[in-house]
Amino acid sequence: MSGMSDIQETRLHEVAHARAGDKGNRSNISLIPYKPETYALLLEQVTEVRVLELFAHKGATKVTRYELPNLPALNFVIDDALEGGVNAALNLDQHGKTLSYLLLGLSVSMPRALILHPAPE
Amino acid sequence: MTNKIVHIGCGAGFSGDRVDASIPVVATLAKRQGPRYLIFETLAERTLALAQKHRRKDPSHGYSPFLEAYIRPILKTCHESGIRIVSNFGAANPMGGAAKIAEIARELGCTGLKIAVVEGDDLFQFLSEEEISNYPTIEGLEIGDNEVVAANAYLGARPIADALAQGADVVVVGRCTDPALVLGPLVHELGWPEDDWERLAAGTMAGHLLECGGQVTGAYFADPGYKDVPDLARVGFPIAEVGSDGSLIVTKADDTGGLVSAQTVKEQLLYEIHDPANYFTADVILDISQVKVEEVGPDRVRVSGARGKPRPDTLKATVSIDGGWMGEAEMSYAGPNALKRAQLAVDVLKQRCREIGTNCPVRFDILGTVSVHDGDGGGGGAAGDWPDDGDYRVRVASRGHDKEGIERINQEMLSLYCSGPAAGGGFRQHLTDQVQTASILVDRTLLATRIRMMEVSA
């Protein structure tokens, strides 16, 4: 059993991967843990509220989180995240293709064993 | 009863994808037995509106500008090996695209090649511009009084299957759902009934996984030190093996780079999906919420558990309207105190825009700080603590219907060469006409599809 000393602050990038897609002004970003044991911790820590905060400066108005326990993976649908999307955005990345890595920058607390490149003990 | 397997490869995942990616796919399929197909998906939402604009300038144009580059390298091998081709190359002019393929086929000596054209996606065949404009939109913009450049419904797999049943070696479609390019051949080969929702769902999932080409075989995936991909420069495009029972294996072309793993398949499975239990297509509502992904061999992944619900009564259609102009201009500042000089350039441009009375949306970025992750109003970290020394690039973007006003903003960036901060260099600008899209739902009984066949003579 891991002790509390095993828990490290890290970024989602160390425990999961992601891909962003667009439809109109709505972005969807998958979040797929490298290790299945991570899934339960993602459910706890990567909430709709936190993701909405992360995309607030983009104008996001709503986040819906879908759960896919068999993969396992999460799918976040973020309304109004694309500053108008391909129809209207002035952003260089009109499709929001790079936004998967905005999500992967989110801070999380994870047991050392689940982190791809953990900090030295 | 034995489980019949259909082999379907993908040669392009978007208009602009690698033009030679299909060659190893065809070489792999040519060695296999059984029914074999090659699909090309080259028609994104706004690509068709751009094609419509081309057709207005020249009525023989309006099909995929890459058609010849995609078709020529593989057509003869496909014809000789019995690999049938299905594509939405047709864009705004499927007949023109088919005529071009016939011309190439004659040059290559593909005598007897049968080309089918699926027509019936163009809403202007069935509705007036005013009727189209009066539809409520479900995503994207309101249509309003803007000129409708193109309006096309997403056709399903049935007309593709019908064209194959009539003996087509090549099927050219305008607008259809991307998964239909795969589901059409499966329906034809495996005889799946129109209400076999479970199998139609499995075939639609296969199409969804294939439609973006290399995105399921390690492309658009590599992240060094995290997700390493062998020989990405030679990434192999995907091949699906779909059984009559709806079983699905995803693999890739032989002797290529890239990889097919549970990770690559999961990323593509969720790509552009919203509610995983309700992915609407013309043929079925796909539910992937219970799907399982297993690695069953090197570069072989089994995907199972798709469920289906009855297809919707309506078809989605994309309406493209004139979207005015977008201007973009950039200038670089580098070396000592570069950030301060770049910030001064932005301040000067903002003041100039105010003084000339710019009234369209304008955005400024300093590339080298945070740009694409920043918001139009900041807040994403661009204004953070970046080093004064560096290599920064100022960007301005604007859009609107006032072309002269947009050009003027670009010109203001250009003027910084002599009238801005010290040592700005590397000016570039773009001015591009824009197409905007809205989605509507139309009753499927409104549309009548038609198949036209042509045969290549000696």
PDB file of C-alpha atoms in Angstrom, chain B residues 260-447:
ATOM      1  CA  VAL B 260      -1.241   0.753 -34.079  1.00  0.00           C
ATOM      2  CA  SER B 261      -1.685   0.432 -30.313  1.00  0.00           C
ATOM      3  CA  ALA B 262      -4.522   0.624 -27.806  1.00  0.00           C
ATOM      4  CA  GLN B 263      -3.426   4.227 -27.197  1.00  0.00           C
ATOM      5  CA  THR B 264      -3.513   5.321 -30.838  1.00  0.00           C
ATOM      6  CA  VAL B 265      -6.920   3.712 -31.333  1.00  0.00           C
ATOM      7  CA  LYS B 266      -8.418   5.268 -28.194  1.00  0.00           C
ATOM      8  CA  GLU B 267      -7.341   8.766 -29.225  1.00  0.00           C
ATOM      9  CA  GLN B 268      -8.986   8.410 -32.623  1.00  0.00           C
ATOM     10  CA  LEU B 269     -12.063   6.660 -31.227  1.00  0.00           C
ATOM     11  CA  LEU B 270     -12.945   9.783 -29.217  1.00  0.00           C
ATOM     12  CA  TYR B 271     -11.859  12.286 -31.872  1.00  0.00           C
ATOM     13  CA  GLU B 272     -14.653  14.788 -32.583  1.00  0.00           C
ATOM     14  CA  ILE B 273     -17.097  12.777 -30.482  1.00  0.00           C
ATOM     15  CA  HIS B 274     -19.393  14.586 -28.080  1.00  0.00           C
ATOM     16  CA  ASP B 275     -21.774  12.276 -26.220  1.00  0.00           C
ATOM     17  CA  PRO B 276     -20.146   8.842 -26.713  1.00  0.00           C
ATOM     18  CA  ALA B 277     -23.545   7.141 -26.403  1.00  0.00           C
ATOM     19  CA  ASN B 278     -25.132   9.207 -29.167  1.00  0.00           C
ATOM     20  CA  TYR B 279     -23.011   9.812 -32.249  1.00  0.00           C
ATOM     21  CA  PHE B 280     -25.522  10.697 -34.967  1.00  0.00           C
ATOM     22  CA  THR B 281     -24.905   9.596 -38.538  1.00  0.00           C
ATOM     23  CA  ALA B 282     -27.176   9.160 -41.548  1.00  0.00           C
ATOM     24  CA  ASP B 283     -27.192   5.365 -41.087  1.00  0.00           C
ATOM     25  CA  VAL B 284     -27.313   4.735 -37.340  1.00  0.00           C
ATOM     26  CA  ILE B 285     -26.858   6.393 -33.972  1.00  0.00           C
ATOM     27  CA  LEU B 286     -23.555   4.963 -32.749  1.00  0.00           C
ATOM     28  CA  ASP B 287     -22.956   4.261 -29.057  1.00  0.00           C
ATOM     29  CA  ILE B 288     -19.271   3.762 -28.193  1.00  0.00           C
ATOM     30  CA  SER B 289     -19.696   4.203 -24.449  1.00  0.00           C
ATOM     31  CA  GLN B 290     -19.033   0.488 -23.769  1.00  0.00           C
ATOM     32  CA  VAL B 291     -16.349  -0.118 -26.394  1.00  0.00           C
ATOM     33  CA  LYS B 292     -13.277  -2.182 -25.541  1.00  0.00           C
ATOM     34  CA  VAL B 293      -9.877  -1.884 -27.187  1.00  0.00           C
ATOM     35  CA  GLU B 294      -7.337  -4.757 -27.020  1.00  0.00           C
ATOM     36  CA  GLU B 295      -3.922  -5.271 -28.571  1.00  0.00           C
ATOM     37  CA  VAL B 296      -4.036  -8.715 -30.213  1.00  0.00           C
ATOM     38  CA  GLY B 297      -0.716  -8.678 -32.103  1.00  0.00           C
ATOM     39  CA  PRO B 298       1.993  -6.352 -33.389  1.00  0.00           C
ATOM     40  CA  ASP B 299       0.198  -3.330 -34.869  1.00  0.00           C
ATOM     41  CA  ARG B 300      -3.119  -5.164 -34.519  1.00  0.00           C
ATOM     42  CA  VAL B 301      -5.882  -3.858 -32.261  1.00  0.00           C
ATOM     43  CA  ARG B 302      -9.319  -5.392 -31.803  1.00  0.00           C
ATOM     44  CA  VAL B 303     -12.174  -2.946 -31.147  1.00  0.00           C
ATOM     45  CA  SER B 304     -15.477  -4.350 -29.908  1.00  0.00           C
ATOM     46  CA  GLY B 305     -18.635  -3.387 -28.107  1.00  0.00           C
ATOM     47  CA  ALA B 306     -20.159  -0.764 -30.398  1.00  0.00           C
ATOM     48  CA  ARG B 307     -23.912  -0.520 -30.045  1.00  0.00           C
ATOM     49  CA  GLY B 308     -26.438   0.993 -32.386  1.00  0.00           C
ATOM     50  CA  LYS B 309     -29.764   2.758 -32.162  1.00  0.00           C
ATOM     51  CA  PRO B 310     -32.214   3.475 -35.018  1.00  0.00           C
ATOM     52  CA  ARG B 311     -31.046   6.146 -37.420  1.00  0.00           C
ATOM     53  CA  PRO B 312     -32.520   9.651 -37.103  1.00  0.00           C
ATOM     54  CA  ASP B 313     -35.325  10.744 -39.450  1.00  0.00           C
ATOM     55  CA  THR B 314     -33.320  13.790 -40.445  1.00  0.00           C
ATOM     56  CA  LEU B 315     -30.025  14.263 -42.242  1.00  0.00           C
ATOM     57  CA  LYS B 316     -27.501  16.868 -41.218  1.00  0.00           C
ATOM     58  CA  ALA B 317     -26.578  19.396 -43.859  1.00  0.00           C
ATOM     59  CA  THR B 318     -23.850  22.009 -43.935  1.00  0.00           C
ATOM     60  CA  VAL B 319     -24.797  25.418 -45.277  1.00  0.00           C
ATOM     61  CA  SER B 320     -21.850  27.590 -46.275  1.00  0.00           C
ATOM     62  CA  ILE B 321     -22.208  31.345 -46.421  1.00  0.00           C
ATOM     63  CA  ASP B 322     -19.898  34.110 -47.513  1.00  0.00           C
ATOM     64  CA  GLY B 323     -17.769  35.028 -44.507  1.00  0.00           C
ATOM     65  CA  GLY B 324     -15.942  38.168 -45.578  1.00  0.00           C
ATOM     66  CA  TRP B 325     -12.199  38.471 -45.165  1.00  0.00           C
ATOM     67  CA  MET B 326      -9.464  37.575 -42.690  1.00  0.00           C
ATOM     68  CA  GLY B 327      -6.206  39.488 -42.518  1.00  0.00           C
ATOM     69  CA  GLU B 328      -3.072  38.356 -40.724  1.00  0.00           C
ATOM     70  CA  ALA B 329       0.298  40.071 -40.566  1.00  0.00           C
ATOM     71  CA  GLU B 330       3.490  39.344 -38.624  1.00  0.00           C
ATOM     72  CA  MET B 331       6.829  40.980 -37.793  1.00  0.00           C
ATOM     73  CA  SER B 332       9.759  39.610 -35.756  1.00  0.00           C
ATOM     74  CA  TYR B 333      11.894  41.207 -33.033  1.00  0.00           C
ATOM     75  CA  ALA B 334      14.958  39.365 -31.715  1.00  0.00           C
ATOM     76  CA  GLY B 335      17.951  39.699 -29.417  1.00  0.00           C
ATOM     77  CA  PRO B 336      18.441  42.119 -26.500  1.00  0.00           C
ATOM     78  CA  ASN B 337      15.208  43.680 -25.187  1.00  0.00           C
ATOM     79  CA  ALA B 338      13.185  42.041 -27.990  1.00  0.00           C
ATOM     80  CA  LEU B 339      10.056  41.556 -25.849  1.00  0.00           C
ATOM     81  CA  LYS B 340       9.861  45.256 -24.954  1.00  0.00           C
ATOM     82  CA  ARG B 341      10.210  46.194 -28.610  1.00  0.00           C
ATOM     83  CA  ALA B 342       7.530  43.659 -29.598  1.00  0.00           C
ATOM     84  CA  GLN B 343       5.198  45.044 -26.910  1.00  0.00           C
ATOM     85  CA  LEU B 344       5.841  48.567 -28.161  1.00  0.00           C
ATOM     86  CA  ALA B 345       4.957  47.412 -31.685  1.00  0.00           C
ATOM     87  CA  VAL B 346       1.621  46.094 -30.358  1.00  0.00           C
ATOM     88  CA  ASP B 347       0.968  49.372 -28.519  1.00  0.00           C
ATOM     89  CA  VAL B 348       1.695  51.373 -31.674  1.00  0.00           C
ATOM     90  CA  LEU B 349      -0.594  49.172 -33.773  1.00  0.00           C
ATOM     91  CA  LYS B 350      -3.429  49.421 -31.226  1.00  0.00           C
ATOM     92  CA  GLN B 351      -3.170  53.211 -31.203  1.00  0.00           C
ATOM     93  CA  ARG B 352      -3.090  53.320 -35.011  1.00  0.00           C
ATOM     94  CA  CYS B 353      -6.208  51.104 -35.205  1.00  0.00           C
ATOM     95  CA  ARG B 354      -8.029  53.466 -32.840  1.00  0.00           C
ATOM     96  CA  GLU B 355      -6.973  56.509 -34.816  1.00  0.00           C
ATOM     97  CA  ILE B 356      -7.976  55.113 -38.225  1.00  0.00           C
ATOM     98  CA  GLY B 357     -11.324  54.030 -36.779  1.00  0.00           C
ATOM     99  CA  THR B 358     -11.008  50.228 -37.101  1.00  0.00           C
ATOM    100  CA  ASN B 359     -14.353  48.703 -36.163  1.00  0.00           C
ATOM    101  CA  CYS B 360     -13.818  44.992 -36.873  1.00  0.00           C
ATOM    102  CA  PRO B 361     -12.561  42.407 -34.357  1.00  0.00           C
ATOM    103  CA  VAL B 362      -8.756  42.564 -34.016  1.00  0.00           C
ATOM    104  CA  ARG B 363      -6.408  40.331 -32.045  1.00  0.00           C
ATOM    105  CA  PHE B 364      -2.729  40.759 -31.205  1.00  0.00           C
ATOM    106  CA  ASP B 365      -0.291  38.027 -30.227  1.00  0.00           C
ATOM    107  CA  ILE B 366       3.381  37.955 -29.380  1.00  0.00           C
ATOM    108  CA  LEU B 367       4.539  34.560 -30.606  1.00  0.00           C
ATOM    109  CA  GLY B 368       7.192  33.205 -28.299  1.00  0.00           C
ATOM    110  CA  THR B 369       5.113  33.998 -25.232  1.00  0.00           C
ATOM    111  CA  VAL B 370       1.715  32.248 -25.001  1.00  0.00           C
ATOM    112  CA  SER B 371      -0.241  32.643 -28.245  1.00  0.00           C
ATOM    113  CA  VAL B 372      -2.578  29.850 -29.322  1.00  0.00           C
ATOM    114  CA  HIS B 373      -3.474  29.038 -25.706  1.00  0.00           C
ATOM    115  CA  ASP B 374      -4.211  32.681 -24.912  1.00  0.00           C
ATOM    116  CA  GLY B 375      -7.674  34.215 -25.139  1.00  0.00           C
ATOM    117  CA  ASP B 376      -8.675  37.111 -27.389  1.00  0.00           C
ATOM    118  CA  GLY B 377      -8.683  39.223 -24.236  1.00  0.00           C
ATOM    119  CA  GLY B 378      -5.563  37.639 -22.709  1.00  0.00           C
ATOM    120  CA  GLY B 379      -5.718  35.593 -19.536  1.00  0.00           C
ATOM    121  CA  GLY B 380      -3.828  32.603 -20.917  1.00  0.00           C
ATOM    122  CA  GLY B 381      -0.389  33.636 -19.755  1.00  0.00           C
ATOM    123  CA  ALA B 382       0.889  35.754 -22.673  1.00  0.00           C
ATOM    124  CA  ALA B 383       1.249  38.655 -20.280  1.00  0.00           C
ATOM    125  CA  GLY B 384       3.338  36.539 -17.901  1.00  0.00           C
ATOM    126  CA  ASP B 385       6.954  36.800 -16.902  1.00  0.00           C
ATOM    127  CA  TRP B 386       8.819  36.223 -20.182  1.00  0.00           C
ATOM    128  CA  PRO B 387      12.493  37.067 -20.737  1.00  0.00           C
ATOM    129  CA  ASP B 388      13.160  40.499 -22.292  1.00  0.00           C
ATOM    130  CA  ASP B 389      15.816  38.975 -24.531  1.00  0.00           C
ATOM    131  CA  GLY B 390      14.541  36.457 -27.025  1.00  0.00           C
ATOM    132  CA  ASP B 391      13.117  35.846 -30.466  1.00  0.00           C
ATOM    133  CA  TYR B 392       9.546  37.130 -30.602  1.00  0.00           C
ATOM    134  CA  ARG B 393       7.055  37.626 -33.408  1.00  0.00           C
ATOM    135  CA  VAL B 394       4.192  40.127 -33.327  1.00  0.00           C
ATOM    136  CA  ARG B 395       0.989  39.021 -35.031  1.00  0.00           C
ATOM    137  CA  VAL B 396      -2.192  40.901 -35.797  1.00  0.00           C
ATOM    138  CA  ALA B 397      -5.370  39.223 -37.040  1.00  0.00           C
ATOM    139  CA  SER B 398      -8.632  40.820 -38.078  1.00  0.00           C
ATOM    140  CA  ARG B 399     -11.773  39.785 -39.883  1.00  0.00           C
ATOM    141  CA  GLY B 400     -14.877  41.320 -41.363  1.00  0.00           C
ATOM    142  CA  HIS B 401     -16.673  42.178 -44.570  1.00  0.00           C
ATOM    143  CA  ASP B 402     -14.785  45.469 -45.054  1.00  0.00           C
ATOM    144  CA  LYS B 403     -11.928  44.228 -47.227  1.00  0.00           C
ATOM    145  CA  GLU B 404     -10.202  47.608 -47.400  1.00  0.00           C
ATOM    146  CA  GLY B 405     -10.340  47.959 -43.636  1.00  0.00           C
ATOM    147  CA  ILE B 406      -8.737  44.527 -43.170  1.00  0.00           C
ATOM    148  CA  GLU B 407      -6.046  45.314 -45.743  1.00  0.00           C
ATOM    149  CA  ARG B 408      -5.335  48.586 -43.923  1.00  0.00           C
ATOM    150  CA  ILE B 409      -4.592  46.755 -40.670  1.00  0.00           C
ATOM    151  CA  ASN B 410      -2.117  44.473 -42.452  1.00  0.00           C
ATOM    152  CA  GLN B 411      -0.563  47.558 -44.027  1.00  0.00           C
ATOM    153  CA  GLU B 412      -0.135  49.134 -40.587  1.00  0.00           C
ATOM    154  CA  MET B 413       2.059  46.157 -39.627  1.00  0.00           C
ATOM    155  CA  LEU B 414       4.071  46.550 -42.823  1.00  0.00           C
ATOM    156  CA  SER B 415       4.628  50.234 -42.048  1.00  0.00           C
ATOM    157  CA  LEU B 416       6.476  49.236 -38.870  1.00  0.00           C
ATOM    158  CA  TYR B 417       9.496  48.508 -41.069  1.00  0.00           C
ATOM    159  CA  CYS B 418      10.276  52.220 -41.161  1.00  0.00           C
ATOM    160  CA  SER B 419       7.857  53.628 -38.611  1.00  0.00           C
ATOM    161  CA  GLY B 420       7.928  51.139 -35.726  1.00  0.00           C
ATOM    162  CA  PRO B 421      10.348  50.043 -32.974  1.00  0.00           C
ATOM    163  CA  ALA B 422      13.983  49.222 -33.763  1.00  0.00           C
ATOM    164  CA  ALA B 423      14.896  46.268 -35.945  1.00  0.00           C
ATOM    165  CA  GLY B 424      11.555  44.717 -36.885  1.00  0.00           C
ATOM    166  CA  GLY B 425      12.047  42.168 -39.654  1.00  0.00           C
ATOM    167  CA  GLY B 426      10.531  39.241 -41.504  1.00  0.00           C
ATOM    168  CA  PHE B 427       7.183  40.804 -42.365  1.00  0.00           C
ATOM    169  CA  ARG B 428       4.608  38.427 -43.851  1.00  0.00           C
ATOM    170  CA  GLN B 429       0.903  38.932 -44.489  1.00  0.00           C
ATOM    171  CA  HIS B 430      -2.158  37.017 -45.642  1.00  0.00           C
ATOM    172  CA  LEU B 431      -5.553  38.165 -46.822  1.00  0.00           C
ATOM    173  CA  THR B 432      -7.978  35.280 -47.325  1.00  0.00           C
ATOM    174  CA  ASP B 433     -11.659  35.165 -48.232  1.00  0.00           C
ATOM    175  CA  GLN B 434     -13.661  33.331 -45.623  1.00  0.00           C
ATOM    176  CA  VAL B 435     -16.485  30.829 -45.710  1.00  0.00           C
ATOM    177  CA  GLN B 436     -18.665  30.368 -42.679  1.00  0.00           C
ATOM    178  CA  THR B 437     -20.785  27.315 -42.038  1.00  0.00           C
ATOM    179  CA  ALA B 438     -24.031  26.543 -40.278  1.00  0.00           C
ATOM    180  CA  SER B 439     -25.642  23.150 -39.790  1.00  0.00           C
ATOM    181  CA  ILE B 440     -29.307  22.380 -40.418  1.00  0.00           C
ATOM    182  CA  LEU B 441     -31.391  19.215 -40.251  1.00  0.00           C
ATOM    183  CA  VAL B 442     -33.470  18.206 -43.275  1.00  0.00           C
ATOM    184  CA  ASP B 443     -36.041  15.435 -43.609  1.00  0.00           C
ATOM    185  CA  ARG B 444     -34.345  12.508 -45.337  1.00  0.00           C
ATOM    186  CA  THR B 445     -37.361  12.005 -47.634  1.00  0.00           C
ATOM    187  CA  LEU B 446     -36.624  15.402 -49.160  1.00  0.00           C
ATOM    188  CA  LEU B 447     -33.585  14.002 -50.949  1.00  0.00           C
TER     189      LEU B 447
END
